[in-house]
PDB file of C-alpha atoms in Angstrom:
ATOM      1  CA  MET D   1      11.771 -18.384 -11.750  1.00 71.00           C
ATOM      2  CA  LYS D   2      12.365 -17.161  -8.171  1.00 80.00           C
ATOM      3  CA  LYS D   3       9.916 -14.301  -8.782  1.00 81.00           C
ATOM      4  CA  ASN D   4       7.216 -16.706 -10.011  1.00 87.00           C
ATOM      5  CA  LEU D   5       7.763 -18.950  -7.000  1.00 93.00           C
ATOM      6  CA  PHE D   6       7.422 -15.992  -4.637  1.00 94.00           C
ATOM      7  CA  ALA D   7       4.250 -14.870  -6.483  1.00 93.00           C
ATOM      8  CA  LEU D   8       2.795 -18.381  -6.104  1.00 95.00           C
ATOM      9  CA  LEU D   9       3.683 -18.382  -2.390  1.00 96.00           C
ATOM     10  CA  VAL D  10       1.986 -14.989  -1.944  1.00 95.00           C
ATOM     11  CA  VAL D  11      -1.182 -16.212  -3.711  1.00 95.00           C
ATOM     12  CA  LEU D  12      -1.257 -19.332  -1.497  1.00 97.00           C
ATOM     13  CA  MET D  13      -0.776 -17.254   1.649  1.00 96.00           C
ATOM     14  CA  LEU D  14      -3.536 -14.831   0.606  1.00 95.00           C
ATOM     15  CA  GLY D  15      -5.873 -17.754  -0.135  1.00 95.00           C
ATOM     16  CA  TRP D  16      -5.164 -19.306   3.235  1.00 96.00           C
ATOM     17  CA  ALA D  17      -5.627 -15.972   5.038  1.00 95.00           C
ATOM     18  CA  ALA D  18      -9.015 -15.465   3.297  1.00 94.00           C
ATOM     19  CA  TYR D  19     -10.087 -19.022   4.199  1.00 95.00           C
ATOM     20  CA  ALA D  20      -9.025 -18.510   7.820  1.00 95.00           C
ATOM     21  CA  SER D  21     -10.855 -15.163   7.999  1.00 94.00           C
ATOM     22  CA  PHE D  22     -14.126 -16.858   7.005  1.00 93.00           C
ATOM     23  CA  PHE D  23     -13.833 -20.363   8.466  1.00 94.00           C
ATOM     24  CA  VAL D  24     -11.198 -20.444  11.222  1.00 94.00           C
ATOM     25  CA  ALA D  25     -11.819 -17.197  13.121  1.00 93.00           C
ATOM     26  CA  PRO D  26     -14.782 -17.369  15.488  1.00 92.00           C
ATOM     27  CA  THR D  27     -17.794 -15.101  14.953  1.00 91.00           C
ATOM     28  CA  GLU D  28     -17.607 -12.067  17.196  1.00 89.00           C
ATOM     29  CA  ASN D  29     -20.456 -11.883  19.761  1.00 87.00           C
ATOM     30  CA  THR D  30     -21.583  -8.248  19.427  1.00 87.00           C
ATOM     31  CA  MET D  31     -21.113  -7.423  15.745  1.00 90.00           C
ATOM     32  CA  GLY D  32     -21.562 -10.898  14.278  1.00 89.00           C
ATOM     33  CA  VAL D  33     -20.244 -11.897  10.859  1.00 92.00           C
ATOM     34  CA  ILE D  34     -19.506  -8.309   9.700  1.00 93.00           C
ATOM     35  CA  GLN D  35     -16.537  -8.224  12.103  1.00 93.00           C
ATOM     36  CA  ARG D  36     -14.689 -10.579   9.710  1.00 95.00           C
ATOM     37  CA  ILE D  37     -13.820  -7.495   7.635  1.00 96.00           C
ATOM     38  CA  PHE D  38     -11.371  -6.800  10.480  1.00 95.00           C
ATOM     39  CA  TYR D  39      -8.937  -9.424   9.052  1.00 96.00           C
ATOM     40  CA  LEU D  40      -8.561  -7.416   5.849  1.00 96.00           C
ATOM     41  CA  HIS D  41      -9.087  -3.889   7.222  1.00 96.00           C
ATOM     42  CA  MET D  42      -6.604  -3.791  10.107  1.00 95.00           C
ATOM     43  CA  PRO D  43      -3.662  -5.691   8.506  1.00 97.00           C
ATOM     44  CA  SER D  44      -4.051  -3.514   5.379  1.00 97.00           C
ATOM     45  CA  ALA D  45      -3.684  -0.425   7.577  1.00 97.00           C
ATOM     46  CA  ILE D  46      -0.560  -1.793   9.319  1.00 96.00           C
ATOM     47  CA  VAL D  47       0.984  -2.850   5.991  1.00 98.00           C
ATOM     48  CA  ALA D  48       0.232   0.614   4.549  1.00 98.00           C
ATOM     49  CA  PHE D  49       2.118   2.140   7.509  1.00 97.00           C
ATOM     50  CA  CYS D  50       5.033  -0.262   6.826  1.00 98.00           C
ATOM     51  CA  ALA D  51       5.091   0.834   3.160  1.00 98.00           C
ATOM     52  CA  PHE D  52       5.059   4.520   4.145  1.00 98.00           C
ATOM     53  CA  LEU D  53       7.868   3.824   6.628  1.00 98.00           C
ATOM     54  CA  VAL D  54       9.906   2.356   3.758  1.00 98.00           C
ATOM     55  CA  THR D  55       9.155   5.528   1.737  1.00 98.00           C
ATOM     56  CA  PHE D  56      10.212   7.710   4.696  1.00 98.00           C
ATOM     57  CA  VAL D  57      13.521   5.868   5.220  1.00 98.00           C
ATOM     58  CA  ALA D  58      14.238   5.834   1.460  1.00 98.00           C
ATOM     59  CA  ASN D  59      13.454   9.576   1.287  1.00 98.00           C
ATOM     60  CA  LEU D  60      15.904  10.271   4.115  1.00 98.00           C
ATOM     61  CA  LEU D  61      18.547   8.116   2.420  1.00 98.00           C
ATOM     62  CA  TYR D  62      18.023   9.990  -0.854  1.00 97.00           C
ATOM     63  CA  VAL D  63      18.419  13.374   0.867  1.00 97.00           C
ATOM     64  CA  PHE D  64      21.715  12.298   2.457  1.00 96.00           C
ATOM     65  CA  ARG D  65      23.181  10.080  -0.290  1.00 95.00           C
ATOM     66  CA  ARG D  66      21.543  11.378  -3.514  1.00 94.00           C
ATOM     67  CA  GLN D  67      21.443   7.900  -5.039  1.00 95.00           C
ATOM     68  CA  GLN D  68      18.656   7.336  -7.566  1.00 93.00           C
ATOM     69  CA  ARG D  69      17.813   3.867  -6.235  1.00 95.00           C
ATOM     70  CA  TRP D  70      16.491   5.377  -2.961  1.00 97.00           C
ATOM     71  CA  ASP D  71      14.140   7.584  -4.944  1.00 96.00           C
ATOM     72  CA  TRP D  72      12.952   4.547  -6.913  1.00 96.00           C
ATOM     73  CA  LEU D  73      12.320   2.633  -3.699  1.00 98.00           C
ATOM     74  CA  ALA D  74      10.514   5.608  -2.095  1.00 98.00           C
ATOM     75  CA  VAL D  75       8.059   6.096  -4.960  1.00 97.00           C
ATOM     76  CA  SER D  76       7.481   2.332  -5.298  1.00 97.00           C
ATOM     77  CA  ALA D  77       6.602   1.918  -1.619  1.00 98.00           C
ATOM     78  CA  ALA D  78       4.463   5.105  -1.642  1.00 98.00           C
ATOM     79  CA  GLU D  79       2.343   3.853  -4.534  1.00 97.00           C
ATOM     80  CA  VAL D  80       1.887   0.413  -2.963  1.00 98.00           C
ATOM     81  CA  GLY D  81       1.087   2.000   0.422  1.00 98.00           C
ATOM     82  CA  LEU D  82      -1.535   4.125  -1.297  1.00 97.00           C
ATOM     83  CA  ALA D  83      -3.194   0.970  -2.700  1.00 97.00           C
ATOM     84  CA  TYR D  84      -3.355  -0.468   0.835  1.00 98.00           C
ATOM     85  CA  ILE D  85      -4.720   2.706   2.422  1.00 97.00           C
ATOM     86  CA  THR D  86      -7.357   2.797  -0.354  1.00 97.00           C
ATOM     87  CA  VAL D  87      -8.446  -0.686   0.733  1.00 97.00           C
ATOM     88  CA  VAL D  88      -8.634   0.562   4.350  1.00 97.00           C
ATOM     89  CA  LEU D  89     -10.797   3.527   3.291  1.00 97.00           C
ATOM     90  CA  ILE D  90     -13.146   1.251   1.308  1.00 97.00           C
ATOM     91  CA  THR D  91     -13.478  -1.635   3.771  1.00 96.00           C
ATOM     92  CA  GLY D  92     -13.908   0.704   6.775  1.00 96.00           C
ATOM     93  CA  PRO D  93     -17.214   2.269   5.611  1.00 96.00           C
ATOM     94  CA  ILE D  94     -18.559  -1.167   4.466  1.00 96.00           C
ATOM     95  CA  TRP D  95     -17.944  -2.380   8.034  1.00 94.00           C
ATOM     96  CA  ALA D  96     -19.134   0.859   9.659  1.00 94.00           C
ATOM     97  CA  HIS D  97     -22.516   1.093   7.926  1.00 93.00           C
ATOM     98  CA  PRO D  98     -24.265  -1.889   9.573  1.00 92.00           C
ATOM     99  CA  VAL D  99     -22.526  -1.301  12.924  1.00 91.00           C
ATOM    100  CA  TRP D 100     -22.639   2.506  13.343  1.00 91.00           C
ATOM    101  CA  GLY D 101     -25.588   3.195  11.053  1.00 93.00           C
ATOM    102  CA  ILE D 102     -23.463   5.615   8.988  1.00 94.00           C
ATOM    103  CA  TRP D 103     -20.890   5.145   6.236  1.00 94.00           C
ATOM    104  CA  TRP D 104     -18.532   7.879   7.388  1.00 94.00           C
ATOM    105  CA  THR D 105     -17.903  10.376  10.172  1.00 92.00           C
ATOM    106  CA  TRP D 106     -15.239  13.064  10.426  1.00 94.00           C
ATOM    107  CA  ASP D 107     -13.662  11.773  13.649  1.00 91.00           C
ATOM    108  CA  ALA D 108      -9.918  12.013  14.332  1.00 92.00           C
ATOM    109  CA  ARG D 109      -9.064   8.493  13.076  1.00 94.00           C
ATOM    110  CA  LEU D 110     -11.070   8.604   9.864  1.00 95.00           C
ATOM    111  CA  THR D 111     -10.096  12.181   9.043  1.00 95.00           C
ATOM    112  CA  SER D 112      -6.370  11.638   9.656  1.00 95.00           C
ATOM    113  CA  THR D 113      -6.491   8.464   7.510  1.00 96.00           C
ATOM    114  CA  PHE D 114      -8.219  10.348   4.695  1.00 97.00           C
ATOM    115  CA  VAL D 115      -5.588  13.118   4.999  1.00 97.00           C
ATOM    116  CA  LEU D 116      -2.875  10.424   4.776  1.00 97.00           C
ATOM    117  CA  TRP D 117      -4.428   9.180   1.521  1.00 98.00           C
ATOM    118  CA  LEU D 118      -4.496  12.740   0.136  1.00 98.00           C
ATOM    119  CA  LEU D 119      -0.892  13.380   1.236  1.00 98.00           C
ATOM    120  CA  TYR D 120       0.451  10.382  -0.698  1.00 98.00           C
ATOM    121  CA  ILE D 121      -1.707  11.136  -3.754  1.00 98.00           C
ATOM    122  CA  SER D 122      -0.133  14.611  -3.659  1.00 97.00           C
ATOM    123  CA  TYR D 123       3.305  12.980  -3.338  1.00 97.00           C
ATOM    124  CA  LEU D 124       2.698  11.084  -6.599  1.00 97.00           C
ATOM    125  CA  LEU D 125       1.178  14.146  -8.314  1.00 97.00           C
ATOM    126  CA  LEU D 126       4.147  16.300  -7.290  1.00 96.00           C
ATOM    127  CA  ARG D 127       6.451  13.882  -9.094  1.00 95.00           C
ATOM    128  CA  THR D 128       4.556  14.350 -12.350  1.00 94.00           C
ATOM    129  CA  LEU D 129       5.112  18.135 -12.219  1.00 96.00           C
ATOM    130  CA  ILE D 130       8.942  18.120 -12.203  1.00 93.00           C
ATOM    131  CA  GLU D 131      10.846  17.003 -15.325  1.00 87.00           C
ATOM    132  CA  ASP D 132      14.431  16.893 -14.044  1.00 89.00           C
ATOM    133  CA  PRO D 133      14.923  13.503 -12.279  1.00 89.00           C
ATOM    134  CA  HIS D 134      17.247  14.852  -9.547  1.00 92.00           C
ATOM    135  CA  ARG D 135      15.077  17.877  -8.721  1.00 95.00           C
ATOM    136  CA  ARG D 136      12.007  15.637  -8.764  1.00 95.00           C
ATOM    137  CA  ALA D 137      13.659  13.136  -6.426  1.00 96.00           C
ATOM    138  CA  LEU D 138      14.801  15.819  -3.974  1.00 97.00           C
ATOM    139  CA  ALA D 139      11.504  17.717  -3.905  1.00 97.00           C
ATOM    140  CA  SER D 140       9.469  14.547  -3.412  1.00 96.00           C
ATOM    141  CA  ALA D 141      11.916  13.244  -0.775  1.00 97.00           C
ATOM    142  CA  VAL D 142      11.543  16.424   1.300  1.00 97.00           C
ATOM    143  CA  TYR D 143       7.768  16.356   0.850  1.00 97.00           C
ATOM    144  CA  GLY D 144       7.660  12.619   1.683  1.00 97.00           C
ATOM    145  CA  ILE D 145       9.555  13.140   4.943  1.00 97.00           C
ATOM    146  CA  PHE D 146       6.894  15.624   6.098  1.00 96.00           C
ATOM    147  CA  ALA D 147       3.997  13.523   4.751  1.00 97.00           C
ATOM    148  CA  PHE D 148       5.099  10.625   6.982  1.00 97.00           C
ATOM    149  CA  LEU D 149       4.390  12.738  10.084  1.00 96.00           C
ATOM    150  CA  ASP D 150       0.694  11.893   9.604  1.00 96.00           C
ATOM    151  CA  VAL D 151       1.343   8.144  10.128  1.00 96.00           C
ATOM    152  CA  PRO D 152       1.998   8.354  13.905  1.00 96.00           C
ATOM    153  CA  LEU D 153      -0.924  10.793  14.138  1.00 95.00           C
ATOM    154  CA  VAL D 154      -3.258   8.229  12.512  1.00 94.00           C
ATOM    155  CA  HIS D 155      -1.923   5.508  14.818  1.00 92.00           C
ATOM    156  CA  MET D 156      -2.287   7.534  18.011  1.00 90.00           C
ATOM    157  CA  SER D 157      -5.574   9.279  17.102  1.00 90.00           C
ATOM    158  CA  ILE D 158      -7.766   6.653  18.820  1.00 88.00           C
ATOM    159  CA  ARG D 159      -5.653   6.945  21.992  1.00 87.00           C
ATOM    160  CA  TRP D 160      -5.429  10.741  22.077  1.00 87.00           C
ATOM    161  CA  TRP D 161      -9.018  11.655  21.129  1.00 82.00           C
ATOM    162  CA  ARG D 162     -12.499  10.274  21.713  1.00 83.00           C
ATOM    163  CA  THR D 163     -13.496   8.770  18.361  1.00 81.00           C
ATOM    164  CA  GLN D 164     -16.368   6.897  16.743  1.00 81.00           C
ATOM    165  CA  HIS D 165     -13.726   4.417  15.559  1.00 82.00           C
ATOM    166  CA  PRO D 166     -13.160   1.675  18.197  1.00 79.00           C
ATOM    167  CA  GLN D 167     -10.301   1.894  20.679  1.00 78.00           C
ATOM    168  CA  PRO D 168      -7.244  -0.352  20.009  1.00 74.00           C
ATOM    169  CA  VAL D 169      -7.887  -4.073  20.492  1.00 75.00           C
ATOM    170  CA  LEU D 170      -4.194  -4.947  20.637  1.00 72.00           C
ATOM    171  CA  MET D 171      -2.017  -3.319  23.321  1.00 70.00           C
ATOM    172  CA  GLY D 172      -4.964  -1.143  24.212  1.00 67.00           C
ATOM    173  CA  GLY D 173      -4.725  -1.526  27.964  1.00 68.00           C
ATOM    174  CA  PRO D 174      -7.130  -3.138  30.460  1.00 67.00           C
ATOM    175  CA  GLY D 175     -10.443  -4.462  29.117  1.00 66.00           C
ATOM    176  CA  THR D 176      -9.138  -4.858  25.572  1.00 70.00           C
ATOM    177  CA  GLY D 177      -7.832  -7.917  23.729  1.00 77.00           C
ATOM    178  CA  LEU D 178      -8.636 -10.587  21.203  1.00 80.00           C
ATOM    179  CA  ASP D 179      -9.598 -14.251  21.288  1.00 86.00           C
ATOM    180  CA  SER D 180      -6.487 -16.402  20.650  1.00 89.00           C
ATOM    181  CA  ARG D 181      -7.928 -17.789  17.350  1.00 92.00           C
ATOM    182  CA  MET D 182      -8.702 -14.260  16.209  1.00 92.00           C
ATOM    183  CA  LYS D 183      -5.098 -13.255  16.991  1.00 92.00           C
ATOM    184  CA  ILE D 184      -3.723 -16.153  14.924  1.00 94.00           C
ATOM    185  CA  VAL D 185      -5.958 -15.334  11.913  1.00 95.00           C
ATOM    186  CA  LEU D 186      -4.990 -11.671  12.239  1.00 95.00           C
ATOM    187  CA  LEU D 187      -1.311 -12.678  12.202  1.00 95.00           C
ATOM    188  CA  TYR D 188      -1.842 -14.907   9.104  1.00 94.00           C
ATOM    189  CA  SER D 189      -3.571 -12.058   7.296  1.00 96.00           C
ATOM    190  CA  PHE D 190      -0.842  -9.607   8.260  1.00 97.00           C
ATOM    191  CA  ILE D 191       1.942 -11.916   7.010  1.00 97.00           C
ATOM    192  CA  ALA D 192       0.057 -12.611   3.744  1.00 97.00           C
ATOM    193  CA  LEU D 193      -0.610  -8.918   3.079  1.00 97.00           C
ATOM    194  CA  LEU D 194       2.965  -7.969   4.032  1.00 98.00           C
ATOM    195  CA  SER D 195       4.293 -10.573   1.567  1.00 97.00           C
ATOM    196  CA  LEU D 196       2.017  -9.129  -1.118  1.00 97.00           C
ATOM    197  CA  MET D 197       3.369  -5.662  -0.299  1.00 97.00           C
ATOM    198  CA  ILE D 198       6.975  -6.891  -0.710  1.00 97.00           C
ATOM    199  CA  PHE D 199       6.051  -8.520  -4.037  1.00 96.00           C
ATOM    200  CA  LEU D 200       4.316  -5.371  -5.319  1.00 97.00           C
ATOM    201  CA  VAL D 201       7.130  -3.034  -4.184  1.00 97.00           C
ATOM    202  CA  ARG D 202       9.708  -5.237  -5.940  1.00 96.00           C
ATOM    203  CA  GLN D 203       7.676  -5.214  -9.136  1.00 95.00           C
ATOM    204  CA  ARG D 204       7.087  -1.443  -8.932  1.00 97.00           C
ATOM    205  CA  TYR D 205      10.809  -0.865  -8.229  1.00 97.00           C
ATOM    206  CA  GLU D 206      11.638  -2.825 -11.374  1.00 95.00           C
ATOM    207  CA  LEU D 207       9.345  -0.482 -13.327  1.00 96.00           C
ATOM    208  CA  GLU D 208      11.042   2.608 -11.872  1.00 94.00           C
ATOM    209  CA  ALA D 209      14.516   1.215 -12.647  1.00 94.00           C
ATOM    210  CA  MET D 210      13.388   0.541 -16.221  1.00 95.00           C
ATOM    211  CA  ARG D 211      12.125   4.137 -16.484  1.00 92.00           C
ATOM    212  CA  GLY D 212      15.609   5.322 -15.491  1.00 90.00           C
ATOM    213  CA  GLN D 213      17.115   3.059 -18.146  1.00 92.00           C
ATOM    214  CA  ALA D 214      14.628   4.322 -20.781  1.00 92.00           C
ATOM    215  CA  ASP D 215      15.490   7.966 -19.908  1.00 89.00           C
ATOM    216  CA  VAL D 216      19.209   7.271 -20.494  1.00 89.00           C
ATOM    217  CA  LEU D 217      18.474   5.570 -23.832  1.00 91.00           C
ATOM    218  CA  ARG D 218      16.159   8.433 -24.911  1.00 89.00           C
ATOM    219  CA  ARG D 219      18.900  10.980 -24.156  1.00 87.00           C
ATOM    220  CA  GLU D 220      21.414   8.874 -26.131  1.00 87.00           C
ATOM    221  CA  ALA D 221      18.971   8.651 -29.044  1.00 86.00           C
ATOM    222  CA  GLU D 222      18.437  12.441 -28.986  1.00 84.00           C
ATOM    223  CA  ALA D 223      22.196  13.090 -28.863  1.00 83.00           C
ATOM    224  CA  ALA D 224      22.929  10.679 -31.745  1.00 74.00           C
TER     225      ALA D 224
ATOM    226  CA  MET J   1     -26.097 -14.893   8.268  1.00 69.00           C
ATOM    227  CA  LYS J   2     -26.787 -11.180   8.529  1.00 78.00           C
ATOM    228  CA  ASN J   3     -24.359  -8.863   6.669  1.00 85.00           C
ATOM    229  CA  LEU J   4     -22.503 -11.713   4.949  1.00 90.00           C
ATOM    230  CA  ASP J   5     -23.019  -9.893   1.619  1.00 92.00           C
ATOM    231  CA  SER J   6     -21.222  -6.834   3.056  1.00 93.00           C
ATOM    232  CA  VAL J   7     -18.300  -9.016   4.159  1.00 94.00           C
ATOM    233  CA  PHE J   8     -18.060 -10.531   0.669  1.00 94.00           C
ATOM    234  CA  ALA J   9     -18.318  -7.069  -0.894  1.00 94.00           C
ATOM    235  CA  ALA J  10     -15.485  -5.768   1.313  1.00 95.00           C
ATOM    236  CA  TYR J  11     -13.216  -8.720   0.416  1.00 95.00           C
ATOM    237  CA  MET J  12     -14.078  -8.552  -3.287  1.00 95.00           C
ATOM    238  CA  VAL J  13     -13.398  -4.820  -3.483  1.00 95.00           C
ATOM    239  CA  GLY J  14     -10.238  -5.161  -1.345  1.00 94.00           C
ATOM    240  CA  TRP J  15      -8.743  -7.980  -3.434  1.00 94.00           C
ATOM    241  CA  GLY J  16      -9.961  -6.180  -6.557  1.00 96.00           C
ATOM    242  CA  VAL J  17      -7.900  -3.095  -5.691  1.00 96.00           C
ATOM    243  CA  PHE J  18      -4.744  -5.216  -5.221  1.00 96.00           C
ATOM    244  CA  PHE J  19      -5.406  -7.210  -8.390  1.00 95.00           C
ATOM    245  CA  LEU J  20      -6.039  -4.114 -10.529  1.00 97.00           C
ATOM    246  CA  TYR J  21      -2.949  -2.411  -9.122  1.00 97.00           C
ATOM    247  CA  GLN J  22      -0.805  -5.461  -9.903  1.00 95.00           C
ATOM    248  CA  LEU J  23      -2.280  -5.552 -13.406  1.00 96.00           C
ATOM    249  CA  THR J  24      -1.485  -1.871 -14.085  1.00 96.00           C
ATOM    250  CA  VAL J  25       2.118  -2.324 -12.876  1.00 96.00           C
ATOM    251  CA  SER J  26       2.564  -5.439 -15.070  1.00 95.00           C
ATOM    252  CA  ARG J  27       1.196  -3.567 -18.095  1.00 96.00           C
ATOM    253  CA  ARG J  28       3.453  -0.563 -17.463  1.00 95.00           C
ATOM    254  CA  VAL J  29       6.479  -2.911 -17.148  1.00 95.00           C
ATOM    255  CA  ALA J  30       5.572  -4.705 -20.406  1.00 95.00           C
ATOM    256  CA  SER J  31       5.070  -1.471 -22.349  1.00 95.00           C
ATOM    257  CA  LEU J  32       8.307   0.053 -21.022  1.00 95.00           C
ATOM    258  CA  ARG J  33      10.201  -3.151 -21.883  1.00 95.00           C
ATOM    259  CA  ASP J  34       8.972  -2.798 -25.481  1.00 95.00           C
ATOM    260  CA  GLU J  35       9.980   0.880 -25.559  1.00 94.00           C
ATOM    261  CA  ILE J  36      13.488   0.073 -24.255  1.00 94.00           C
ATOM    262  CA  GLU J  37      13.839  -2.642 -26.884  1.00 94.00           C
ATOM    263  CA  GLN J  38      12.786  -0.202 -29.644  1.00 93.00           C
ATOM    264  CA  LEU J  39      15.223   2.443 -28.385  1.00 92.00           C
ATOM    265  CA  ARG J  40      18.073  -0.101 -28.351  1.00 92.00           C
ATOM    266  CA  ILE J  41      17.285  -1.190 -31.906  1.00 92.00           C
ATOM    267  CA  SER J  42      17.157   2.407 -33.186  1.00 90.00           C
ATOM    268  CA  LEU J  43      20.433   3.260 -31.387  1.00 88.00           C
ATOM    269  CA  LYS J  44      22.136   0.200 -32.929  1.00 87.00           C
ATOM    270  CA  ARG J  45      20.941   1.247 -36.393  1.00 85.00           C
ATOM    271  CA  GLU J  46      22.331   4.758 -35.945  1.00 78.00           C
ATOM    272  CA  LYS J  47      25.730   3.397 -34.890  1.00 70.00           C
TER     273      LYS J  47
END
């Protein structure tokens, strides 16, 4: 019942965020209506970073405590984070094409984001290669800790290098900033997408816990 | 409204990714629930 209520709340928040992105946020002067992709693209990127941070912390906790639940949380958040970063990699080129005249360029921001996507795909692939649950959890935890190092690199890439991707609009220093209505819509979208991330991680964690339960039952059935 | 179709495409594809992901997780949960139930029944029979 609680789960259904939370799901309904998430759907309502997502609906409101989409409405606000189209009808509340003002049209940006230079890019026009295409800039509205920003309210899906940027919050998805931040939420993906949050999910990978959860994976990183859970990986560290697994390495130090060796409790299966941290491994379950790590893989759940990694998979959800991957879904979000996929959305970033799809919406980015759709926005870039009319504005830059190209779908893609290998600049520091785009390349490091693509590498991040590959790193977490590899994280999930690695888990399919190891049968023993404890070895699998440890190997993927160690790998996941190193994979997370790309997240700060992606974040800082537009500050450290000259890129085709725009400079930061929030906390980007003098000459940068957002209209107050744009900031509010951005915040709505972020909260809605973060809530969806929490919902998806919980659901994915439930699946992983059930897999653990099924493994125990399978072993019992084999032993009987 | 220039590029409005691109904005719609971006939102449709974006929400589509989340929806499909949620759907795959729900299906995996449902199928695993069935498997656990079957395993429990077969273990009970053997006891």
